[in-house]
Structure formats: C-alpha cells, structure tokens
Amino acid sequence: MSTTEQRVAVVTGAARGIGAATAVRLAAEGRAVAVIDLDEAACKDTVEQITAAGGRALAVGCDVSDEAQVQAAIDRIAAELGAPTILVNNAGVLRDNLLFKMSASDWDTVMNVHLRGAFLMSRAVQKHMVDAKFGRIVNLSSSSALGNRGQVNYAAAKAGLQGLTKTLAKELGKFGVTANSVAPGFIATDMTAATAERVGMGFDDFQAAAATQIPVQRVGTPDDIANAIAFFTGDAAGFVSGQVLYVAGGPLN
Ligand SMILES: NC(=O)c1ccc[n+]([C@@H]2O[C@H](COP(=O)([O-])OP(=O)(O)OC[C@H]3O[C@@H](n4cnc5c(N)ncnc54)[C@H](O)[C@@H]3O)[C@@H](O)[C@H]2O)c1
C-alpha cells in the first residue's frame, strides 16, 4: 500500500457508546470507517458525524454472531470502502445475573456476541490483512475479566477475549498484523445506564458512587477508550502486540 492510500477500519457495535466514539476517532485519524451494528439505520448518526467532518464511512447492518452475515458484511465493506486492515471488535451485550439465576440462554447470548463475534470477524478480515501484510486488531475486554459478581458469562467472555487476542498476535504477527485488547473500567454509556436502572439507581448517583472507587475519582468516557484504541491501531504501534491495556482510571487488583 502506498503511504497516501487510506486504510479501512471496521468497528463493530458502533451505533453508539464506545464503538461510535472509536469510529469517529479513527476517521479523524484518516481512516475510512465501516460502522457495523445490528440495525443499519441505527448507524446513521455515527456515519453522519464522520461525513460531516469530511471523512468516509459506511453503515453496515450485521449481527456479529451470525457467520453468514459477518462474511457478507466484510465482502460488502471490501467492495464499497476498500479492503479492511483495521478491526475493532467492540459489539457487546450484558445478561447479568447471579449464577443460580442465570439461564443457559443468557450464557449463550453473551458468549455468542463477544467471543464468537470477535472470532468470526477476525477470521473474515484476516485475509485482507494478510494480503496487505498489515493489520491491527483490537478486542474490547473489560475489568470484569478479572471476575465480577453477577457476571459469570460476561467475565468469562471478556477473559476469553484476552486469550483470543494473544493467540491472534502469535498466529498473525508474521504477516504484519498486531492484536491487542483494551479492557475498560467503568465507562458512562447506555450499557452502564442500563445496569444502573437494573439495580434501581439513578445514573448520576450510580456514576458518583463508582467514581469514589476509582483512583482518578471520575468514571470514564467513550473517548477515553477511543484514545487507547487509536494508539493500538496506529502505524506507530507495530511492535506492540498481544497486550492487554486496562483503561480504568487506576490499577485493578
Ligand atoms: N461501558 C462500560 O463500562 C464498559 C466496560 C468494559 C467493557 N465494555 C465493553 O465495551 C464495548 C462497548 O460497550 P458500550 O458501553 O459502548 O455498550 P453499548 O451497549 O452502549 O453499545 C454496544 C453496541 O453493540 C451493539 N451490538 C450488540 N450486539 C450486537 C451484535 N450481535 N452485532 C452487532 N452489534 C451488536 C449494540 O446494538 C450497541 O450499539 C462492549 O464490548 C462492552 O462489553 C464496556
């Protein structure tokens, strides 16, 4: 690839939250960005933010846990935007419950979106990365990977993503592809707002309570995570691979 050619980034779960902030940030870094989410229409706001700033973006409806939809999405992105060589596996869902109340379907849903989704997307995109002899994969893990009450499914999936990341780094390194994980702590998004609602707290009170437990004394923003992802996806990060970066306002236990 010539240095003037635009790299194409794929960000999943990019209709809102961390994914949307990441898509906008990567576009600001000069990437063309495929904005993937379950509902193509829901991607419109993110795409408009990017195009309004002079960038290139494409809205793509795709369930990342569906093998055929993932392949179709990557084929469409390659045809309409260009061969993707940056992938951010960000799509995620919560189905929190204590073990004795957790259904097998809540376990499967979380595994399928986070782990199977990241596997399917990585497998579909790797061909383009290998052909280009360049690639950047970032998987969204979580502080919950270290264990979190009420999240056996999510904690296992987020720890699993760290193993997936390290293995991708080992398998694909010789093709110029790096893989890293960003593991956020508490970030103010619809996901944490839904958790506040589930536990019967107002979101402001929920964030204030969380902030008291964080060394920098505030909760994170989607941009805090987008900044870390921008580093890992940059050309300058080519010797950083297989790492997990906790972005949580302080060290975790
Ligand atoms: N918010 C936090 O505090 C926090 C902390 C640690 C990790 N994370 C992780 O960061 C990522 C983004 O979180 P967020 O807070 O922005 O969440 P969010 O709920 O605001 O956004 C997630 C997006 O993923 C999309 N999505 C869900 N299932 C999908 C599927 N099968 N296919 C395609 N898209 C799908 C949703 O429609 C939504 O737009 C997730 O992986 C989450 O687990 C979040």
PDB file of C-alpha atoms and ligand atoms in Angstrom:
ATOM      1  CA  MET A   1       0.000   0.000   0.000  1.00  0.00           C
ATOM      2  CA  SER A   2       1.237   3.497  -0.773  1.00  0.00           C
ATOM      3  CA  THR A   3       1.501   5.849   2.163  1.00  0.00           C
ATOM      4  CA  THR A   4      -1.226   8.049   0.679  1.00  0.00           C
ATOM      5  CA  GLU A   5      -3.770   5.224   0.436  1.00  0.00           C
ATOM      6  CA  GLN A   6      -6.471   5.370   3.088  1.00  0.00           C
ATOM      7  CA  ARG A   7      -6.663   2.436   5.493  1.00  0.00           C
ATOM      8  CA  VAL A   8     -10.116   0.956   6.061  1.00  0.00           C
ATOM      9  CA  ALA A   9     -11.243   0.282   9.639  1.00  0.00           C
ATOM     10  CA  VAL A  10     -14.156  -1.865  10.786  1.00  0.00           C
ATOM     11  CA  VAL A  11     -15.726  -1.042  14.143  1.00  0.00           C
ATOM     12  CA  THR A  12     -18.478  -3.322  15.470  1.00  0.00           C
ATOM     13  CA  GLY A  13     -21.219  -2.110  17.785  1.00  0.00           C
ATOM     14  CA  ALA A  14     -20.517   1.397  16.515  1.00  0.00           C
ATOM     15  CA  ALA A  15     -24.041   2.848  16.517  1.00  0.00           C
ATOM     16  CA  ARG A  16     -23.450   4.269  19.989  1.00  0.00           C
ATOM     17  CA  GLY A  17     -21.198   4.346  23.048  1.00  0.00           C
ATOM     18  CA  ILE A  18     -17.550   3.290  22.882  1.00  0.00           C
ATOM     19  CA  GLY A  19     -17.924   1.955  19.334  1.00  0.00           C
ATOM     20  CA  ALA A  20     -19.334   5.229  17.999  1.00  0.00           C
ATOM     21  CA  ALA A  21     -16.593   7.284  19.690  1.00  0.00           C
ATOM     22  CA  THR A  22     -13.982   4.896  18.275  1.00  0.00           C
ATOM     23  CA  ALA A  23     -15.379   5.104  14.743  1.00  0.00           C
ATOM     24  CA  VAL A  24     -15.341   8.917  14.884  1.00  0.00           C
ATOM     25  CA  ARG A  25     -11.836   8.931  16.343  1.00  0.00           C
ATOM     26  CA  LEU A  26     -10.420   6.540  13.734  1.00  0.00           C
ATOM     27  CA  ALA A  27     -11.999   8.654  10.974  1.00  0.00           C
ATOM     28  CA  ALA A  28     -10.303  11.717  12.471  1.00  0.00           C
ATOM     29  CA  GLU A  29      -7.020   9.754  12.190  1.00  0.00           C
ATOM     30  CA  GLY A  30      -7.687   9.500   8.438  1.00  0.00           C
ATOM     31  CA  ARG A  31      -9.286   6.038   8.238  1.00  0.00           C
ATOM     32  CA  ALA A  32     -12.322   5.162   6.133  1.00  0.00           C
ATOM     33  CA  VAL A  33     -14.643   3.520   8.648  1.00  0.00           C
ATOM     34  CA  ALA A  34     -17.234   0.752   8.351  1.00  0.00           C
ATOM     35  CA  VAL A  35     -19.768   1.353  11.113  1.00  0.00           C
ATOM     36  CA  ILE A  36     -21.300  -2.015  11.988  1.00  0.00           C
ATOM     37  CA  ASP A  37     -24.255  -2.574  14.281  1.00  0.00           C
ATOM     38  CA  LEU A  38     -27.310  -4.823  14.459  1.00  0.00           C
ATOM     39  CA  ASP A  39     -29.531  -2.301  12.684  1.00  0.00           C
ATOM     40  CA  GLU A  40     -28.061  -0.432   9.705  1.00  0.00           C
ATOM     41  CA  ALA A  41     -30.367   2.573  10.274  1.00  0.00           C
ATOM     42  CA  ALA A  42     -29.042   2.942  13.834  1.00  0.00           C
ATOM     43  CA  CYS A  43     -25.537   3.525  12.393  1.00  0.00           C
ATOM     44  CA  LYS A  44     -26.693   6.707  10.622  1.00  0.00           C
ATOM     45  CA  ASP A  45     -25.724   9.150  13.399  1.00  0.00           C
ATOM     46  CA  THR A  46     -22.161   7.833  13.606  1.00  0.00           C
ATOM     47  CA  VAL A  47     -21.775   7.876   9.815  1.00  0.00           C
ATOM     48  CA  GLU A  48     -23.141  11.436   9.641  1.00  0.00           C
ATOM     49  CA  GLN A  49     -20.707  12.631  12.310  1.00  0.00           C
ATOM     50  CA  ILE A  50     -17.846  11.235  10.243  1.00  0.00           C
ATOM     51  CA  THR A  51     -19.005  12.541   6.867  1.00  0.00           C
ATOM     52  CA  ALA A  52     -19.868  15.967   8.317  1.00  0.00           C
ATOM     53  CA  ALA A  53     -16.207  16.238   9.352  1.00  0.00           C
ATOM     54  CA  GLY A  54     -15.100  15.331   5.810  1.00  0.00           C
ATOM     55  CA  GLY A  55     -14.465  11.619   6.399  1.00  0.00           C
ATOM     56  CA  ARG A  56     -15.602   8.455   4.629  1.00  0.00           C
ATOM     57  CA  ALA A  57     -17.902   5.993   6.375  1.00  0.00           C
ATOM     58  CA  LEU A  58     -20.317   3.192   5.552  1.00  0.00           C
ATOM     59  CA  ALA A  59     -23.224   1.941   7.685  1.00  0.00           C
ATOM     60  CA  VAL A  60     -23.492  -1.842   7.747  1.00  0.00           C
ATOM     61  CA  GLY A  61     -26.208  -3.855   9.492  1.00  0.00           C
ATOM     62  CA  CYS A  62     -24.777  -7.120  10.814  1.00  0.00           C
ATOM     63  CA  ASP A  63     -25.205  -9.452  13.772  1.00  0.00           C
ATOM     64  CA  VAL A  64     -21.586 -10.280  14.593  1.00  0.00           C
ATOM     65  CA  SER A  65     -22.566 -13.677  15.990  1.00  0.00           C
ATOM     66  CA  ASP A  66     -24.002 -14.785  12.617  1.00  0.00           C
ATOM     67  CA  GLU A  67     -21.399 -16.424  10.373  1.00  0.00           C
ATOM     68  CA  ALA A  68     -23.100 -15.657   7.041  1.00  0.00           C
ATOM     69  CA  GLN A  69     -23.889 -12.053   7.986  1.00  0.00           C
ATOM     70  CA  VAL A  70     -20.289 -11.429   9.053  1.00  0.00           C
ATOM     71  CA  GLN A  71     -18.864 -12.728   5.766  1.00  0.00           C
ATOM     72  CA  ALA A  72     -21.426 -10.735   3.758  1.00  0.00           C
ATOM     73  CA  ALA A  73     -20.611  -7.572   5.748  1.00  0.00           C
ATOM     74  CA  ILE A  74     -16.855  -7.899   5.193  1.00  0.00           C
ATOM     75  CA  ASP A  75     -17.355  -8.637   1.473  1.00  0.00           C
ATOM     76  CA  ARG A  76     -19.550  -5.534   1.150  1.00  0.00           C
ATOM     77  CA  ILE A  77     -17.065  -3.367   3.057  1.00  0.00           C
ATOM     78  CA  ALA A  78     -14.182  -4.565   0.855  1.00  0.00           C
ATOM     79  CA  ALA A  79     -16.211  -3.790  -2.289  1.00  0.00           C
ATOM     80  CA  GLU A  80     -17.619  -0.403  -1.229  1.00  0.00           C
ATOM     81  CA  LEU A  81     -14.957   1.068   1.061  1.00  0.00           C
ATOM     82  CA  GLY A  82     -11.802  -0.949   0.333  1.00  0.00           C
ATOM     83  CA  ALA A  83     -10.012  -3.917   1.904  1.00  0.00           C
ATOM     84  CA  PRO A  84     -10.291  -3.641   5.701  1.00  0.00           C
ATOM     85  CA  THR A  85      -6.998  -3.836   7.602  1.00  0.00           C
ATOM     86  CA  ILE A  86      -8.090  -2.420  10.969  1.00  0.00           C
ATOM     87  CA  LEU A  87     -10.672  -4.266  13.097  1.00  0.00           C
ATOM     88  CA  VAL A  88     -12.145  -3.222  16.422  1.00  0.00           C
ATOM     89  CA  ASN A  89     -14.269  -5.972  17.995  1.00  0.00           C
ATOM     90  CA  ASN A  90     -16.414  -3.815  20.254  1.00  0.00           C
ATOM     91  CA  ALA A  91     -20.010  -5.125  19.920  1.00  0.00           C
ATOM     92  CA  GLY A  92     -21.271  -6.305  23.269  1.00  0.00           C
ATOM     93  CA  VAL A  93     -24.256  -7.115  25.438  1.00  0.00           C
ATOM     94  CA  LEU A  94     -24.885  -7.768  29.124  1.00  0.00           C
ATOM     95  CA  ARG A  95     -27.108 -10.502  30.558  1.00  0.00           C
ATOM     96  CA  ASP A  96     -26.110 -10.139  34.227  1.00  0.00           C
ATOM     97  CA  ASN A  97     -27.368 -12.471  36.918  1.00  0.00           C
ATOM     98  CA  LEU A  98     -26.060 -14.449  39.840  1.00  0.00           C
ATOM     99  CA  LEU A  99     -25.014 -17.971  38.862  1.00  0.00           C
ATOM    100  CA  PHE A 100     -28.009 -19.720  40.410  1.00  0.00           C
ATOM    101  CA  LYS A 101     -30.415 -17.495  38.449  1.00  0.00           C
ATOM    102  CA  MET A 102     -28.531 -17.368  35.141  1.00  0.00           C
ATOM    103  CA  SER A 103     -30.221 -19.105  32.228  1.00  0.00           C
ATOM    104  CA  ALA A 104     -28.275 -21.085  29.645  1.00  0.00           C
ATOM    105  CA  SER A 105     -29.650 -18.693  27.051  1.00  0.00           C
ATOM    106  CA  ASP A 106     -28.140 -15.677  28.897  1.00  0.00           C
ATOM    107  CA  TRP A 107     -24.819 -17.531  28.969  1.00  0.00           C
ATOM    108  CA  ASP A 108     -25.027 -18.339  25.236  1.00  0.00           C
ATOM    109  CA  THR A 109     -26.047 -14.822  24.174  1.00  0.00           C
ATOM    110  CA  VAL A 110     -23.055 -13.219  25.879  1.00  0.00           C
ATOM    111  CA  MET A 111     -20.628 -15.857  24.590  1.00  0.00           C
ATOM    112  CA  ASN A 112     -22.007 -15.563  21.069  1.00  0.00           C
ATOM    113  CA  VAL A 113     -21.820 -11.788  20.748  1.00  0.00           C
ATOM    114  CA  HIS A 114     -18.468 -11.189  22.453  1.00  0.00           C
ATOM    115  CA  LEU A 115     -16.427 -14.311  21.746  1.00  0.00           C
ATOM    116  CA  ARG A 116     -17.965 -15.949  18.682  1.00  0.00           C
ATOM    117  CA  GLY A 117     -18.474 -12.461  17.181  1.00  0.00           C
ATOM    118  CA  ALA A 118     -14.818 -11.499  17.638  1.00  0.00           C
ATOM    119  CA  PHE A 119     -13.715 -14.872  16.244  1.00  0.00           C
ATOM    120  CA  LEU A 120     -15.956 -14.622  13.171  1.00  0.00           C
ATOM    121  CA  MET A 121     -14.990 -11.022  12.432  1.00  0.00           C
ATOM    122  CA  SER A 122     -11.258 -11.697  12.894  1.00  0.00           C
ATOM    123  CA  ARG A 123     -11.432 -14.749  10.634  1.00  0.00           C
ATOM    124  CA  ALA A 124     -13.297 -12.844   7.915  1.00  0.00           C
ATOM    125  CA  VAL A 125     -10.971  -9.820   7.999  1.00  0.00           C
ATOM    126  CA  GLN A 126      -7.624 -11.622   8.343  1.00  0.00           C
ATOM    127  CA  LYS A 127      -7.426 -12.466   4.627  1.00  0.00           C
ATOM    128  CA  HIS A 128      -7.387  -8.767   3.753  1.00  0.00           C
ATOM    129  CA  MET A 129      -4.779  -8.098   6.434  1.00  0.00           C
ATOM    130  CA  VAL A 130      -2.542 -10.953   5.307  1.00  0.00           C
ATOM    131  CA  ASP A 131      -2.821  -9.818   1.654  1.00  0.00           C
ATOM    132  CA  ALA A 132      -1.879  -6.261   2.703  1.00  0.00           C
ATOM    133  CA  LYS A 133       0.876  -7.519   5.049  1.00  0.00           C
ATOM    134  CA  PHE A 134      -0.567  -5.062   7.570  1.00  0.00           C
ATOM    135  CA  GLY A 135      -3.287  -5.367  10.170  1.00  0.00           C
ATOM    136  CA  ARG A 136      -4.451  -4.055  13.507  1.00  0.00           C
ATOM    137  CA  ILE A 137      -6.969  -5.931  15.637  1.00  0.00           C
ATOM    138  CA  VAL A 138      -8.280  -4.540  18.931  1.00  0.00           C
ATOM    139  CA  ASN A 139     -10.638  -6.588  21.090  1.00  0.00           C
ATOM    140  CA  LEU A 140     -12.691  -4.946  23.812  1.00  0.00           C
ATOM    141  CA  SER A 141     -12.137  -6.838  27.042  1.00  0.00           C
ATOM    142  CA  SER A 142     -13.169  -5.427  30.440  1.00  0.00           C
ATOM    143  CA  SER A 143     -12.080  -5.052  34.042  1.00  0.00           C
ATOM    144  CA  SER A 144     -14.741  -7.750  34.577  1.00  0.00           C
ATOM    145  CA  ALA A 145     -12.297 -10.251  33.000  1.00  0.00           C
ATOM    146  CA  LEU A 146     -10.707 -10.350  36.471  1.00  0.00           C
ATOM    147  CA  GLY A 147     -14.000 -11.613  37.923  1.00  0.00           C
ATOM    148  CA  ASN A 148     -17.175  -9.731  38.798  1.00  0.00           C
ATOM    149  CA  ARG A 149     -20.167 -10.754  40.874  1.00  0.00           C
ATOM    150  CA  GLY A 150     -23.278 -11.316  38.737  1.00  0.00           C
ATOM    151  CA  GLN A 151     -21.294 -11.665  35.520  1.00  0.00           C
ATOM    152  CA  VAL A 152     -20.063 -15.263  35.137  1.00  0.00           C
ATOM    153  CA  ASN A 153     -20.970 -15.115  31.456  1.00  0.00           C
ATOM    154  CA  TYR A 154     -19.518 -11.675  30.738  1.00  0.00           C
ATOM    155  CA  ALA A 155     -16.364 -12.190  32.846  1.00  0.00           C
ATOM    156  CA  ALA A 156     -15.665 -15.500  31.089  1.00  0.00           C
ATOM    157  CA  ALA A 157     -16.228 -13.933  27.654  1.00  0.00           C
ATOM    158  CA  LYS A 158     -14.012 -10.925  28.444  1.00  0.00           C
ATOM    159  CA  ALA A 159     -11.236 -13.164  29.818  1.00  0.00           C
ATOM    160  CA  GLY A 160     -11.669 -15.358  26.743  1.00  0.00           C
ATOM    161  CA  LEU A 161     -11.120 -12.334  24.511  1.00  0.00           C
ATOM    162  CA  GLN A 162      -7.717 -11.848  26.126  1.00  0.00           C
ATOM    163  CA  GLY A 163      -6.752 -15.425  25.149  1.00  0.00           C
ATOM    164  CA  LEU A 164      -8.109 -14.879  21.647  1.00  0.00           C
ATOM    165  CA  THR A 165      -6.077 -11.661  21.371  1.00  0.00           C
ATOM    166  CA  LYS A 166      -2.799 -13.271  22.416  1.00  0.00           C
ATOM    167  CA  THR A 167      -3.316 -16.178  20.019  1.00  0.00           C
ATOM    168  CA  LEU A 168      -4.145 -13.852  17.109  1.00  0.00           C
ATOM    169  CA  ALA A 169      -0.957 -11.937  17.909  1.00  0.00           C
ATOM    170  CA  LYS A 170       1.077 -15.165  17.731  1.00  0.00           C
ATOM    171  CA  GLU A 171      -0.565 -16.539  14.566  1.00  0.00           C
ATOM    172  CA  LEU A 172      -0.732 -13.337  12.546  1.00  0.00           C
ATOM    173  CA  GLY A 173       2.377 -11.470  13.665  1.00  0.00           C
ATOM    174  CA  LYS A 174       4.460 -12.739  10.736  1.00  0.00           C
ATOM    175  CA  PHE A 175       2.001 -11.058   8.358  1.00  0.00           C
ATOM    176  CA  GLY A 176       2.443  -7.620   9.911  1.00  0.00           C
ATOM    177  CA  VAL A 177      -0.724  -7.973  11.960  1.00  0.00           C
ATOM    178  CA  THR A 178      -0.891  -6.979  15.617  1.00  0.00           C
ATOM    179  CA  ALA A 179      -3.667  -7.852  18.069  1.00  0.00           C
ATOM    180  CA  ASN A 180      -4.267  -6.167  21.409  1.00  0.00           C
ATOM    181  CA  SER A 181      -7.015  -5.873  24.000  1.00  0.00           C
ATOM    182  CA  VAL A 182      -8.333  -2.732  25.609  1.00  0.00           C
ATOM    183  CA  ALA A 183     -10.041  -3.506  28.918  1.00  0.00           C
ATOM    184  CA  PRO A 184     -12.172  -0.587  30.121  1.00  0.00           C
ATOM    185  CA  GLY A 185     -13.266   0.006  33.681  1.00  0.00           C
ATOM    186  CA  PHE A 186     -16.497   1.940  34.275  1.00  0.00           C
ATOM    187  CA  ILE A 187     -17.423   3.954  31.170  1.00  0.00           C
ATOM    188  CA  ALA A 188     -20.573   6.104  31.038  1.00  0.00           C
ATOM    189  CA  THR A 189     -22.643   4.633  28.183  1.00  0.00           C
ATOM    190  CA  ASP A 190     -26.095   3.146  27.602  1.00  0.00           C
ATOM    191  CA  MET A 191     -24.658  -0.156  28.855  1.00  0.00           C
ATOM    192  CA  THR A 192     -23.815   1.190  32.321  1.00  0.00           C
ATOM    193  CA  ALA A 193     -27.022   3.289  32.336  1.00  0.00           C
ATOM    194  CA  ALA A 194     -28.971   0.047  31.863  1.00  0.00           C
ATOM    195  CA  THR A 195     -27.076  -1.514  34.781  1.00  0.00           C
ATOM    196  CA  ALA A 196     -27.977   1.478  36.984  1.00  0.00           C
ATOM    197  CA  GLU A 197     -31.618   1.009  36.062  1.00  0.00           C
ATOM    198  CA  ARG A 198     -31.448  -2.717  36.759  1.00  0.00           C
ATOM    199  CA  VAL A 199     -30.115  -2.137  40.282  1.00  0.00           C
ATOM    200  CA  GLY A 200     -32.670   0.634  40.885  1.00  0.00           C
ATOM    201  CA  MET A 201     -30.279   3.627  40.999  1.00  0.00           C
ATOM    202  CA  GLY A 202     -30.361   6.918  39.087  1.00  0.00           C
ATOM    203  CA  PHE A 203     -27.496   7.017  36.570  1.00  0.00           C
ATOM    204  CA  ASP A 204     -25.941  10.152  38.133  1.00  0.00           C
ATOM    205  CA  ASP A 205     -25.869   8.564  41.592  1.00  0.00           C
ATOM    206  CA  PHE A 206     -24.564   5.311  40.115  1.00  0.00           C
ATOM    207  CA  GLN A 207     -21.683   7.140  38.387  1.00  0.00           C
ATOM    208  CA  ALA A 208     -20.892   9.195  41.504  1.00  0.00           C
ATOM    209  CA  ALA A 209     -20.732   6.025  43.611  1.00  0.00           C
ATOM    210  CA  ALA A 210     -18.471   4.329  41.045  1.00  0.00           C
ATOM    211  CA  ALA A 211     -16.181   7.392  40.873  1.00  0.00           C
ATOM    212  CA  THR A 212     -15.402   7.179  44.597  1.00  0.00           C
ATOM    213  CA  GLN A 213     -13.812   3.736  43.955  1.00  0.00           C
ATOM    214  CA  ILE A 214     -11.641   4.929  41.045  1.00  0.00           C
ATOM    215  CA  PRO A 215      -8.214   6.484  41.790  1.00  0.00           C
ATOM    216  CA  VAL A 216      -8.721   9.414  39.380  1.00  0.00           C
ATOM    217  CA  GLN A 217     -12.117   9.981  41.037  1.00  0.00           C
ATOM    218  CA  ARG A 218     -14.211  10.026  37.883  1.00  0.00           C
ATOM    219  CA  VAL A 219     -15.833   7.485  35.597  1.00  0.00           C
ATOM    220  CA  GLY A 220     -14.522   7.039  32.068  1.00  0.00           C
ATOM    221  CA  THR A 221     -15.916   8.403  28.821  1.00  0.00           C
ATOM    222  CA  PRO A 222     -16.128   6.650  25.438  1.00  0.00           C
ATOM    223  CA  ASP A 223     -13.357   8.986  24.232  1.00  0.00           C
ATOM    224  CA  ASP A 224     -11.023   7.675  26.968  1.00  0.00           C
ATOM    225  CA  ILE A 225     -11.310   4.255  25.338  1.00  0.00           C
ATOM    226  CA  ALA A 226     -11.219   5.547  21.755  1.00  0.00           C
ATOM    227  CA  ASN A 227      -7.875   7.217  22.561  1.00  0.00           C
ATOM    228  CA  ALA A 228      -6.331   3.903  23.630  1.00  0.00           C
ATOM    229  CA  ILE A 229      -7.745   2.120  20.585  1.00  0.00           C
ATOM    230  CA  ALA A 230      -6.373   4.839  18.296  1.00  0.00           C
ATOM    231  CA  PHE A 231      -2.891   4.126  19.676  1.00  0.00           C
ATOM    232  CA  PHE A 232      -3.095   0.359  19.090  1.00  0.00           C
ATOM    233  CA  THR A 233      -4.487   0.787  15.551  1.00  0.00           C
ATOM    234  CA  GLY A 234      -1.851   3.308  14.523  1.00  0.00           C
ATOM    235  CA  ASP A 235       1.073   2.588  12.219  1.00  0.00           C
ATOM    236  CA  ALA A 236       3.434   3.502  15.072  1.00  0.00           C
ATOM    237  CA  ALA A 237       2.233   0.624  17.289  1.00  0.00           C
ATOM    238  CA  GLY A 238       3.613  -2.149  15.051  1.00  0.00           C
ATOM    239  CA  PHE A 239       5.870  -3.609  17.773  1.00  0.00           C
ATOM    240  CA  VAL A 240       3.124  -3.671  20.428  1.00  0.00           C
ATOM    241  CA  SER A 241       1.170  -6.923  20.189  1.00  0.00           C
ATOM    242  CA  GLY A 242      -0.638  -9.428  22.389  1.00  0.00           C
ATOM    243  CA  GLN A 243      -1.077  -6.875  25.161  1.00  0.00           C
ATOM    244  CA  VAL A 244      -3.989  -6.079  27.452  1.00  0.00           C
ATOM    245  CA  LEU A 245      -4.326  -2.442  28.449  1.00  0.00           C
ATOM    246  CA  TYR A 246      -6.649  -1.732  31.364  1.00  0.00           C
ATOM    247  CA  VAL A 247      -8.113   1.735  30.898  1.00  0.00           C
ATOM    248  CA  ALA A 248      -9.833   2.192  34.209  1.00  0.00           C
ATOM    249  CA  GLY A 249      -8.615   5.371  35.927  1.00  0.00           C
ATOM    250  CA  GLY A 250      -6.217   3.396  38.075  1.00  0.00           C
ATOM    251  CA  PRO A 251      -4.741  -0.063  38.599  1.00  0.00           C
ATOM    252  CA  LEU A 252      -7.028  -3.014  39.265  1.00  0.00           C
ATOM    253  CA  ASN A 253      -6.448  -5.806  41.772  1.00  0.00           C
TER     254      ASN A 253
HETATM  255  N1  LIG B   1     -19.419   0.718  29.331  1.00  0.00           N
HETATM  256  C1  LIG B   1     -18.538   0.117  30.095  1.00  0.00           C
HETATM  257  O1  LIG B   1     -18.380   0.456  31.277  1.00  0.00           O
HETATM  258  C2  LIG B   1     -17.668  -0.996  29.555  1.00  0.00           C
HETATM  259  C3  LIG B   1     -16.673  -1.504  30.388  1.00  0.00           C
HETATM  260  C4  LIG B   1     -15.870  -2.535  29.931  1.00  0.00           C
HETATM  261  C5  LIG B   1     -16.053  -3.044  28.652  1.00  0.00           C
HETATM  262  N2  LIG B   1     -17.037  -2.544  27.865  1.00  0.00           N
HETATM  263  C6  LIG B   1     -17.184  -3.142  26.542  1.00  0.00           C
HETATM  264  O2  LIG B   1     -17.072  -2.150  25.550  1.00  0.00           O
HETATM  265  C7  LIG B   1     -17.902  -2.488  24.436  1.00  0.00           C
HETATM  266  C8  LIG B   1     -18.839  -1.336  24.129  1.00  0.00           C
HETATM  267  O3  LIG B   1     -19.616  -1.072  25.287  1.00  0.00           O
HETATM  268  P1  LIG B   1     -20.636   0.162  25.403  1.00  0.00           P
HETATM  269  O4  LIG B   1     -20.665   0.525  26.823  1.00  0.00           O
HETATM  270  O5  LIG B   1     -20.352   1.177  24.365  1.00  0.00           O
HETATM  271  O6  LIG B   1     -22.022  -0.627  25.079  1.00  0.00           O
HETATM  272  P2  LIG B   1     -23.393  -0.144  24.392  1.00  0.00           P
HETATM  273  O7  LIG B   1     -24.419  -1.093  24.901  1.00  0.00           O
HETATM  274  O8  LIG B   1     -23.613   1.307  24.579  1.00  0.00           O
HETATM  275  O9  LIG B   1     -23.104  -0.407  22.852  1.00  0.00           O
HETATM  276  C9  LIG B   1     -22.916  -1.705  22.355  1.00  0.00           C
HETATM  277  C10 LIG B   1     -23.314  -1.732  20.897  1.00  0.00           C
HETATM  278  O10 LIG B   1     -23.124  -3.081  20.409  1.00  0.00           O
HETATM  279  C11 LIG B   1     -24.221  -3.384  19.569  1.00  0.00           C
HETATM  280  N3  LIG B   1     -24.412  -4.835  19.477  1.00  0.00           N
HETATM  281  C12 LIG B   1     -24.891  -5.679  20.437  1.00  0.00           C
HETATM  282  N4  LIG B   1     -24.977  -6.919  19.965  1.00  0.00           N
HETATM  283  C13 LIG B   1     -24.540  -6.883  18.684  1.00  0.00           C
HETATM  284  C14 LIG B   1     -24.408  -7.872  17.673  1.00  0.00           C
HETATM  285  N5  LIG B   1     -24.740  -9.151  17.892  1.00  0.00           N
HETATM  286  N6  LIG B   1     -23.927  -7.485  16.465  1.00  0.00           N
HETATM  287  C15 LIG B   1     -23.600  -6.190  16.225  1.00  0.00           C
HETATM  288  N7  LIG B   1     -23.716  -5.206  17.151  1.00  0.00           N
HETATM  289  C16 LIG B   1     -24.187  -5.564  18.363  1.00  0.00           C
HETATM  290  C17 LIG B   1     -25.404  -2.703  20.243  1.00  0.00           C
HETATM  291  O11 LIG B   1     -26.513  -2.574  19.343  1.00  0.00           O
HETATM  292  C18 LIG B   1     -24.801  -1.377  20.664  1.00  0.00           C
HETATM  293  O12 LIG B   1     -24.912  -0.389  19.667  1.00  0.00           O
HETATM  294  C19 LIG B   1     -18.602  -3.801  24.808  1.00  0.00           C
HETATM  295  O13 LIG B   1     -17.880  -4.898  24.303  1.00  0.00           O
HETATM  296  C20 LIG B   1     -18.543  -3.789  26.315  1.00  0.00           C
HETATM  297  O14 LIG B   1     -18.646  -5.077  26.843  1.00  0.00           O
HETATM  298  C21 LIG B   1     -17.852  -1.547  28.276  1.00  0.00           C
END
